[in-house]
Tab-separated table of C-alpha atoms and ligand atoms in Angstrom:
chain	number	residue	atom	x	y	z
D	1316	UNK	CA	46.515	-0.528	-31.930
D	1317	UNK	CA	43.139	0.758	-33.706
D	1318	UNK	CA	41.721	-2.764	-33.234
D	1319	UNK	CA	42.658	-2.719	-29.653
D	1320	UNK	CA	41.087	0.732	-28.999
D	1321	UNK	CA	37.804	-0.497	-31.208
D	1322	UNK	CA	37.475	-3.267	-29.027
D	1323	UNK	CA	36.797	-1.112	-25.960
D	1324	UNK	CA	33.421	-0.204	-24.606
D	1325	UNK	CA	34.729	3.148	-23.339
D	1326	UNK	CA	34.925	6.129	-25.872
D	1327	UNK	CA	38.816	7.107	-26.264
D	1328	UNK	CA	39.458	10.414	-28.274
D	1329	UNK	CA	42.654	12.551	-28.697
D	1330	UNK	CA	42.261	15.969	-29.883
D	1331	UNK	CA	45.356	18.190	-31.072
D	1332	UNK	CA	46.064	21.668	-30.010
D	1333	UNK	CA	43.727	23.088	-32.661
D	1334	UNK	CA	41.032	20.394	-31.456
D	1335	UNK	CA	41.239	18.130	-34.521
D	1336	UNK	CA	40.479	14.597	-33.442
D	1337	UNK	CA	44.045	12.646	-33.987
D	1338	UNK	CA	42.788	9.585	-32.232
D	1339	UNK	CA	39.210	8.262	-32.191
D	1340	UNK	CA	37.929	4.585	-31.362
D	1341	UNK	CA	34.678	3.014	-32.687
D	1342	UNK	CA	32.989	3.690	-29.165
D	1343	UNK	CA	33.613	7.355	-29.303
D	1344	UNK	CA	32.138	7.460	-32.835
D	1345	UNK	CA	29.098	5.517	-31.584
D	1346	UNK	CA	28.598	7.855	-28.714
D	1347	UNK	CA	28.538	10.867	-30.884
D	1348	UNK	CA	31.552	12.357	-29.455
D	1349	UNK	CA	32.936	13.094	-32.979
D	1350	UNK	CA	30.803	13.677	-36.075
D	1351	UNK	CA	31.392	13.969	-39.667
D	1352	UNK	CA	31.897	17.463	-41.195
D	1353	UNK	CA	31.245	18.336	-44.538
D	1354	UNK	CA	34.328	20.769	-45.205
D	1355	UNK	CA	33.258	22.659	-48.271
D	1356	UNK	CA	34.130	20.545	-51.410
D	1357	UNK	CA	37.282	18.857	-49.318
D	1358	UNK	CA	37.090	15.408	-48.234
D	1359	UNK	CA	34.532	14.974	-45.064
D	1360	UNK	CA	36.356	15.300	-41.902
D	1361	UNK	CA	35.560	14.622	-38.480
D	1362	UNK	CA	35.041	17.017	-35.774
D	1363	UNK	CA	34.481	16.633	-32.003
D	1364	UNK	CA	31.300	17.416	-30.597
D	1365	UNK	CA	30.871	21.108	-29.210
D	1366	UNK	CA	30.458	20.106	-25.823
D	1367	UNK	CA	33.579	18.118	-25.826
D	1368	UNK	CA	35.550	20.766	-27.672
D	1369	UNK	CA	34.515	23.385	-24.667
D	1370	UNK	CA	35.795	20.680	-22.241
D	1371	UNK	CA	38.966	20.111	-24.110
D	1372	UNK	CA	39.367	23.784	-24.126
D	1373	UNK	CA	39.201	24.269	-20.517
D	1374	UNK	CA	41.467	21.478	-19.539
D	1375	UNK	CA	44.169	22.737	-22.067
D	1376	UNK	CA	44.099	26.023	-20.379
D	1377	UNK	CA	44.067	24.988	-16.713
D	1378	UNK	CA	45.732	21.776	-16.986
D	1379	UNK	CA	43.427	20.390	-14.648
D	1380	UNK	CA	41.976	16.865	-15.293
D	1381	UNK	CA	37.993	17.088	-15.417
D	1382	UNK	CA	35.403	14.432	-14.837
D	1383	UNK	CA	31.868	15.446	-16.094
D	1384	UNK	CA	28.485	13.709	-16.652
D	1385	UNK	CA	26.707	14.641	-19.673
D	1386	UNK	CA	23.580	13.881	-21.572
D	1387	UNK	CA	24.133	13.981	-25.112
D	1388	UNK	CA	21.479	14.220	-27.415
D	1389	UNK	CA	21.281	11.441	-29.957
D	1390	UNK	CA	21.571	11.999	-33.521
D	1391	UNK	CA	18.576	9.669	-33.941
D	1392	UNK	CA	15.495	10.043	-31.774
D	1393	UNK	CA	15.457	8.329	-28.388
D	1394	UNK	CA	16.551	9.186	-24.877
D	1395	UNK	CA	19.898	11.091	-24.532
D	1396	UNK	CA	22.864	9.199	-24.244
D	1397	UNK	CA	24.388	9.763	-20.576
D	1398	UNK	CA	28.238	9.676	-20.585
D	1399	UNK	CA	30.713	9.943	-17.987
D	1400	UNK	CA	33.539	12.000	-19.520
D	1401	UNK	CA	37.091	12.312	-18.230
D	1402	UNK	CA	39.677	14.966	-20.152
D	1403	UNK	CA	43.207	15.066	-19.383
D	1404	UNK	CA	45.664	17.394	-20.508
D	1405	UNK	CA	48.787	15.813	-22.418
D	1406	UNK	CA	51.806	17.782	-23.888
D	1407	UNK	CA	51.760	19.952	-26.868
D	1408	UNK	CA	48.392	20.874	-26.242
D	1409	UNK	CA	46.782	17.567	-27.064
D	1410	UNK	CA	43.740	16.490	-24.762
D	1411	UNK	CA	42.941	12.960	-24.162
D	1412	UNK	CA	39.198	12.091	-23.631
D	1413	UNK	CA	37.736	9.049	-22.167
D	1414	UNK	CA	33.905	8.414	-22.013
D	1415	UNK	CA	31.879	5.711	-20.532
D	1416	UNK	CA	28.003	5.049	-21.356
D	1417	UNK	CA	26.103	5.527	-18.031
D	1418	UNK	CA	22.710	5.775	-19.937
D	1419	UNK	CA	21.271	2.688	-18.019
D	1420	UNK	CA	22.362	4.181	-14.421
D	1421	UNK	CA	20.909	7.683	-15.457
D	1422	UNK	CA	17.713	5.969	-16.368
D	1423	UNK	CA	17.521	3.751	-13.143
D	1424	UNK	CA	18.266	6.839	-11.421
D	1425	UNK	CA	15.549	8.972	-13.240
D	1426	UNK	CA	13.187	6.074	-12.275
D	1427	UNK	CA	14.084	5.819	-8.800
D	1428	UNK	CA	13.560	9.743	-8.362
D	1429	UNK	CA	10.098	9.266	-10.090
D	1430	UNK	CA	9.382	6.374	-7.645
D	1431	UNK	CA	10.478	8.165	-4.499
D	1432	UNK	CA	8.197	11.175	-5.649
D	1433	UNK	CA	5.246	9.031	-6.319
D	1434	UNK	CA	5.851	7.225	-2.984
D	1435	UNK	CA	5.952	10.392	-1.141
D	1436	UNK	CA	2.801	11.690	-2.865
D	1437	UNK	CA	0.889	8.328	-2.004
D	1438	UNK	CA	1.853	8.565	1.625
D	1439	UNK	CA	1.044	11.946	2.170
D	1440	UNK	CA	-2.372	11.570	1.111
D	1441	UNK	CA	-3.702	8.856	3.590
D	1442	UNK	CA	-1.374	10.593	6.418
D	1443	UNK	CA	-3.177	13.871	5.634
D	1444	UNK	CA	-6.627	12.063	5.704
D	1445	UNK	CA	-5.669	10.627	9.199
D	1446	UNK	CA	-5.018	13.813	10.611
D	1447	UNK	CA	-8.110	15.530	9.583
D	1448	UNK	CA	-10.014	12.640	10.663
D	1449	UNK	CA	-8.233	12.537	14.103
D	1450	UNK	CA	-9.184	16.304	14.596
D	1451	UNK	CA	-13.046	15.751	13.625
D	1452	UNK	CA	-12.910	12.669	15.912
D	1453	UNK	CA	-11.776	14.993	18.796
D	1454	UNK	CA	-14.272	17.700	17.926
D	1455	UNK	CA	-17.005	15.110	17.715
D	1456	UNK	CA	-16.378	12.952	20.759
D	1457	UNK	CA	-18.590	14.958	23.210
D	1458	UNK	CA	-21.101	16.635	20.833
D	1459	UNK	CA	-21.987	14.179	18.312
D	1460	UNK	CA	-20.991	10.498	19.436
D	1461	UNK	CA	-22.819	9.173	16.041
D	1462	UNK	CA	-20.013	11.152	14.012
D	1463	UNK	CA	-17.346	10.230	16.265
D	1464	UNK	CA	-18.093	6.500	15.553
D	1465	UNK	CA	-18.002	7.403	11.830
D	1466	UNK	CA	-14.807	9.139	11.902
D	1467	UNK	CA	-13.031	6.448	14.074
D	1468	UNK	CA	-14.233	3.833	11.308
D	1469	UNK	CA	-12.865	6.006	8.741
D	1470	UNK	CA	-9.383	6.272	10.736
D	1471	UNK	CA	-9.612	2.583	10.428
D	1472	UNK	CA	-10.009	2.170	6.927
D	1473	UNK	CA	-7.402	4.837	6.088
D	1474	UNK	CA	-4.882	3.290	8.530
D	1475	UNK	CA	-5.082	-0.175	7.093
D	1476	UNK	CA	-4.892	1.020	3.658
D	1477	UNK	CA	-1.662	2.958	4.721
D	1478	UNK	CA	-0.335	-0.273	6.343
D	1479	UNK	CA	-0.938	-2.107	3.064
D	1480	UNK	CA	0.557	0.443	1.058
D	1481	UNK	CA	3.842	0.160	3.244
D	1482	UNK	CA	3.887	-3.724	3.405
D	1483	UNK	CA	3.225	-3.629	-0.605
D	1484	UNK	CA	6.003	-1.086	-1.096
D	1485	UNK	CA	8.402	-3.276	0.775
D	1486	UNK	CA	7.242	-6.231	-1.148
D	1487	UNK	CA	7.549	-4.542	-4.305
D	1488	UNK	CA	11.471	-3.140	-3.555
D	1489	UNK	CA	12.354	-6.627	-2.427
D	1490	UNK	CA	11.022	-7.997	-5.675
D	1491	UNK	CA	12.686	-5.283	-7.538
D	1492	UNK	CA	16.144	-6.948	-6.880
D	1493	UNK	CA	17.201	-5.979	-3.618
D	1494	UNK	CA	16.952	-9.512	-2.440
D	1495	UNK	CA	17.361	-12.416	-4.885
D	1496	UNK	CA	14.621	-14.871	-5.657
D	1497	UNK	CA	14.964	-17.671	-3.012
D	1498	UNK	CA	15.850	-21.020	-4.458
D	1499	UNK	CA	13.235	-22.010	-7.089
D	1500	UNK	CA	11.512	-25.047	-5.502
D	1501	UNK	CA	8.919	-27.397	-7.035
D	1502	UNK	CA	5.587	-25.666	-5.863
D	1503	UNK	CA	2.268	-27.734	-6.021
D	1504	UNK	CA	-0.220	-25.401	-8.055
D	1505	UNK	CA	-3.213	-27.105	-5.721
D	1506	UNK	CA	-1.488	-25.898	-2.908
D	1507	UNK	CA	-1.432	-22.142	-4.205
D	1508	UNK	CA	-4.951	-22.515	-5.154
D	1509	UNK	CA	-6.078	-23.634	-1.521
D	1510	UNK	CA	-4.163	-21.036	-0.004
D	1511	UNK	CA	-5.750	-18.432	-2.253
D	1512	UNK	CA	-9.325	-19.533	-1.459
D	1513	UNK	CA	-8.415	-19.251	2.212
D	1514	UNK	CA	-7.213	-15.804	1.876
D	1515	UNK	CA	-9.812	-14.664	-0.365
D	1516	UNK	CA	-13.062	-16.051	1.046
D	1517	UNK	CA	-13.650	-13.427	3.526
D	1518	UNK	CA	-13.699	-10.574	1.173
D	1519	UNK	CA	-15.618	-12.830	-1.322
D	1520	UNK	CA	-18.439	-13.668	1.150
D	1521	UNK	CA	-18.696	-9.841	2.189
D	1522	UNK	CA	-19.750	-9.221	-1.376
D	1523	UNK	CA	-21.508	-12.803	-1.487
D	1524	UNK	CA	-19.264	-13.404	-4.527
D	1525	UNK	CA	-18.994	-17.011	-5.570
D	1526	UNK	CA	-15.454	-18.264	-5.784
D	1527	UNK	CA	-14.938	-21.087	-8.066
D	1528	UNK	CA	-11.778	-23.412	-8.755
D	1529	UNK	CA	-11.619	-25.544	-11.620
D	1530	UNK	CA	-9.309	-27.112	-14.213
D	1531	UNK	CA	-6.398	-29.486	-14.065
D	1532	UNK	CA	-5.212	-30.719	-10.712
D	1533	UNK	CA	-1.855	-32.144	-9.831
D	1534	UNK	CA	0.456	-29.605	-11.676
D	1535	UNK	CA	3.754	-28.237	-10.589
D	1536	UNK	CA	5.381	-25.136	-11.217
D	1537	UNK	CA	8.971	-23.963	-10.151
D	1538	UNK	CA	9.631	-20.926	-8.164
D	1539	UNK	CA	8.951	-19.537	-4.749
D	1540	UNK	CA	5.359	-20.523	-3.216
D	1541	UNK	CA	4.835	-17.496	-1.046
D	1542	UNK	CA	5.477	-15.030	-3.944
D	1543	UNK	CA	3.238	-17.154	-6.214
D	1544	UNK	CA	0.400	-17.296	-3.608
D	1545	UNK	CA	0.783	-13.494	-3.289
D	1546	UNK	CA	0.567	-13.036	-7.248
D	1547	UNK	CA	-2.718	-15.111	-7.502
D	1548	UNK	CA	-4.260	-13.546	-4.292
D	1549	UNK	CA	-3.670	-10.195	-5.682
D	1550	UNK	CA	-5.433	-11.181	-8.767
D	1551	UNK	CA	-8.423	-12.683	-6.957
D	1552	UNK	CA	-8.583	-9.771	-4.820
D	1553	UNK	CA	-8.913	-7.314	-7.704
D	1554	UNK	CA	-11.408	-9.516	-9.370
D	1555	UNK	CA	-13.607	-9.267	-6.082
D	1556	UNK	CA	-13.073	-5.624	-5.641
D	1557	UNK	CA	-13.983	-4.561	-9.099
D	1558	UNK	CA	-16.880	-6.877	-9.491
D	1559	UNK	CA	-20.567	-5.966	-8.199
D	1560	UNK	CA	-22.215	-8.176	-5.405
D	1561	UNK	CA	-23.584	-11.590	-6.058
D	1562	UNK	CA	-21.325	-12.167	-9.022
D	1563	UNK	CA	-18.716	-14.929	-9.318
D	1564	UNK	CA	-14.984	-15.064	-9.742
D	1565	UNK	CA	-13.605	-18.289	-11.564
D	1566	UNK	CA	-9.751	-19.533	-11.098
D	1567	UNK	CA	-9.131	-21.855	-13.914
D	1568	UNK	CA	-5.868	-23.896	-13.971
D	1569	UNK	CA	-4.730	-25.463	-17.465
D	1570	UNK	CA	-1.465	-26.623	-19.041
D	1571	UNK	CA	-0.158	-25.515	-22.346
D	1572	UNK	CA	3.204	-26.730	-24.063
D	1573	UNK	CA	5.360	-26.403	-20.950
D	1574	UNK	CA	3.466	-23.762	-19.153
D	1575	UNK	CA	0.851	-23.675	-16.578
D	1576	UNK	CA	-1.913	-21.254	-16.876
D	1577	UNK	CA	-3.969	-19.805	-13.791
D	1578	UNK	CA	-6.615	-17.718	-15.060
D	1579	UNK	CA	-8.665	-15.567	-12.965
D	1580	UNK	CA	-11.970	-14.576	-14.554
D	1581	UNK	CA	-14.514	-11.950	-13.074
D	1582	UNK	CA	-17.973	-10.724	-14.156
D	1583	UNK	CA	-16.885	-7.075	-12.930
D	1584	UNK	CA	-16.779	-3.438	-14.223
D	1585	UNK	CA	-14.066	-4.398	-16.970
D	1586	UNK	CA	-11.099	-2.101	-17.985
D	1587	UNK	CA	-11.180	0.340	-20.672
D	1588	UNK	CA	-8.824	-0.215	-23.645
D	1589	UNK	CA	-7.004	3.150	-22.974
D	1590	UNK	CA	-6.168	1.811	-19.423
D	1591	UNK	CA	-5.216	-1.774	-20.065
D	1592	UNK	CA	-1.552	-1.429	-21.059
D	1593	UNK	CA	-0.950	0.741	-18.012
D	1594	UNK	CA	-2.767	-0.934	-15.009
D	1595	UNK	CA	0.550	-3.053	-14.584
D	1596	UNK	CA	2.388	0.251	-13.791
D	1597	UNK	CA	3.195	1.219	-9.994
D	1598	UNK	CA	0.487	3.606	-8.743
D	1599	UNK	CA	-1.705	3.487	-12.055
D	1600	UNK	CA	-5.323	3.179	-11.409
D	1601	UNK	CA	-7.938	3.410	-13.951
D	1602	UNK	CA	-10.523	4.982	-11.410
D	1603	UNK	CA	-8.618	6.588	-8.406
D	1604	UNK	CA	-11.681	7.250	-6.569
D	1605	UNK	CA	-13.025	3.585	-6.719
D	1606	UNK	CA	-9.504	2.331	-5.893
D	1607	UNK	CA	-9.319	4.376	-2.899
D	1608	UNK	CA	-12.857	3.240	-1.897
D	1609	UNK	CA	-11.864	-0.432	-2.191
D	1610	UNK	CA	-8.559	0.251	-0.200
D	1611	UNK	CA	-6.349	-0.231	-3.171
D	1612	UNK	CA	-2.772	0.886	-3.590
D	1613	UNK	CA	-2.094	0.733	-7.048
D	1614	UNK	CA	0.608	-1.611	-6.772
D	1615	UNK	CA	-0.965	-4.922	-6.522
D	1616	UNK	CA	-0.593	-5.635	-10.255
D	1617	UNK	CA	3.028	-4.281	-10.412
D	1618	UNK	CA	3.857	-6.891	-7.795
D	1619	UNK	CA	2.013	-9.582	-9.555
D	1620	UNK	CA	3.982	-8.352	-12.844
D	1621	UNK	CA	7.534	-8.645	-11.251
D	1622	UNK	CA	6.438	-12.081	-9.716
D	1623	UNK	CA	5.697	-13.633	-13.001
D	1624	UNK	CA	8.828	-11.944	-14.690
D	1625	UNK	CA	10.983	-13.361	-11.804
D	1626	UNK	CA	9.543	-16.870	-12.446
D	1627	UNK	CA	10.160	-16.686	-16.350
D	1628	UNK	CA	6.396	-16.175	-16.877
D	1629	UNK	CA	4.085	-13.279	-17.764
D	1630	UNK	CA	0.543	-12.152	-16.961
D	1631	UNK	CA	-1.786	-10.989	-19.567
D	1632	UNK	CA	-5.172	-9.524	-19.553
D	1633	UNK	CA	-8.580	-9.381	-21.615
D	1634	UNK	CA	-11.431	-7.393	-20.566
D	1635	UNK	CA	-14.615	-6.111	-21.750
D	1636	UNK	CA	-16.276	-2.924	-20.116
D	1637	UNK	CA	-19.452	-4.098	-18.222
D	1638	UNK	CA	-18.826	-7.693	-18.946
D	1639	UNK	CA	-15.805	-8.687	-16.937
D	1640	UNK	CA	-12.006	-9.260	-17.177
D	1641	UNK	CA	-9.598	-12.568	-17.065
D	1642	UNK	CA	-6.022	-12.008	-15.869
D	1643	UNK	CA	-3.890	-15.042	-16.809
D	1644	UNK	CA	-0.767	-15.898	-15.164
D	1645	UNK	CA	1.507	-18.144	-17.124
D	1646	UNK	CA	4.300	-19.977	-15.344
D	1647	UNK	CA	6.795	-22.361	-16.652
D	1648	UNK	CA	6.440	-26.123	-15.468
D	1649	UNK	CA	9.891	-26.590	-15.582
D	1650	UNK	CA	12.728	-24.638	-13.890
D	1651	UNK	CA	13.996	-21.838	-16.229
D	1652	UNK	CA	16.900	-19.385	-16.136
D	1653	UNK	CA	14.819	-16.549	-15.182
D	1654	UNK	CA	13.651	-18.525	-12.213
D	1655	UNK	CA	17.110	-19.726	-11.257
D	1656	UNK	CA	18.837	-16.370	-11.354
D	1657	UNK	CA	17.051	-13.193	-10.922
D	1658	UNK	CA	17.866	-10.385	-13.482
D	1659	UNK	CA	19.727	-7.620	-11.964
D	1660	UNK	CA	17.176	-4.857	-10.479
D	1661	UNK	CA	14.851	-4.375	-13.433
D	1662	UNK	CA	12.756	-1.167	-12.867
D	1663	UNK	CA	9.007	-1.080	-13.850
D	1664	UNK	CA	7.054	1.854	-13.900
D	1665	UNK	CA	6.840	4.546	-16.556
D	1666	UNK	CA	8.118	2.117	-19.234
D	1667	UNK	CA	6.473	-1.406	-18.776
F	2932	LIG	P1	-5.256	-1.293	-6.839
F	2932	LIG	O1	-4.804	-1.354	-5.578
F	2932	LIG	O2	-5.763	0.126	-7.161
F	2932	LIG	O3	-6.290	-2.419	-7.267
F	2932	LIG	P2	-3.689	-2.784	-8.774
F	2932	LIG	O4	-2.373	-2.473	-9.356
F	2932	LIG	O5	-4.136	-4.089	-8.266
F	2932	LIG	O6	-4.003	-1.645	-7.855
F	2932	LIG	O7	-4.650	-2.398	-10.241
F	2932	LIG	C1	-4.477	-1.302	-10.950
F	2932	LIG	C2	-5.646	-0.850	-11.455
F	2932	LIG	O8	-6.262	-1.797	-12.634
F	2932	LIG	C3	-6.843	-0.877	-10.454
F	2932	LIG	O9	-7.076	0.463	-10.013
F	2932	LIG	C4	-8.117	-1.142	-11.665
F	2932	LIG	O10	-8.458	0.359	-12.198
F	2932	LIG	C5	-7.817	-1.911	-12.410
F	2932	LIG	N1	-8.016	-3.192	-12.334
F	2932	LIG	C6	-7.367	-4.428	-11.763
F	2932	LIG	N2	-7.967	-5.357	-11.781
F	2932	LIG	C7	-9.000	-5.173	-12.066
F	2932	LIG	C8	-10.292	-6.065	-12.235
F	2932	LIG	N3	-10.383	-7.443	-12.192
F	2932	LIG	N4	-11.511	-5.694	-13.048
F	2932	LIG	C9	-11.347	-4.248	-13.382
F	2932	LIG	N5	-10.311	-3.556	-13.099
F	2932	LIG	C10	-9.197	-4.026	-12.669
């Protein structure tokens, strides 16, 4: 009987009429529903957690079954344990308690709440700016046509940033598991680089930045071509955005032990060591003002990170302030488990 109960993932606990645990399984102990108590010189006894005893008392008095969600502080450090607890009155004043670990569900809910709060904030800013600019434009139309043109241009800039923000949010939520990764297919790396060049040449030439492609040709990776192009385009567009005019951006393709590396190197502003671990988080920007000026959304690298993970690869960065940065997308050159089956919704954000 005990071994059967110990095999369960749910915590099972029965308290007698005096709140003494008379049946406890291993999961209930692991969850901290019962704890060891030093009863003077007597043998150590187990006692139920205070919150559990309070709940048992209520159920015993009223005879009504209760289901509650609790965050129990852990004995060791770490995030609190989220448990869904159901307490039922039995005869003789006994109370049966079952508890399921819902920590992961709580964590996902928390990340989602933070995400919604961040998104609302990020959307409010450009919308507010657009309102002000539209009012200014109305005022200036008759009095100051030159200013009116400036306001109209800023409206154009802000609204295209807003449009990009919305489409990147959709992209990110798709990647976060709402829709599974389409069937992984062999993708020709040369096709990716050609497509990237095509998409990046306009922003590059606007800053007279030379785009160079070099390295091994004819390589294949497995996954989804559109997503891989998006990932490399994001890296190249960042390289252009965070570099001074008349520098160069180099994309190098190489092969290493079952992996294909696509490295994007720039001669740009570089990234401070304190920012480097955080730039892959959603909405994190080393320099908000600069990111706004370049039309950045703070989502580009979060998208790249998701795509690399979905494909069973990873993205890394090395950087020196004032010298430049190199972002490397590493992709398996054979189909992998991760590329074949998307993991269940994995949240990124606060904890990368
Ligand atoms: P953004 O839309 O702000 O560019 P990203 O998620 O693409 O958002 O990048 C996050 C931050 O990482 C940027 O705001 C910038 O501070 C930094 N960053 C990204 N790429 C580069 C780069 N090539 N050089 C310097 N900083 C970079």
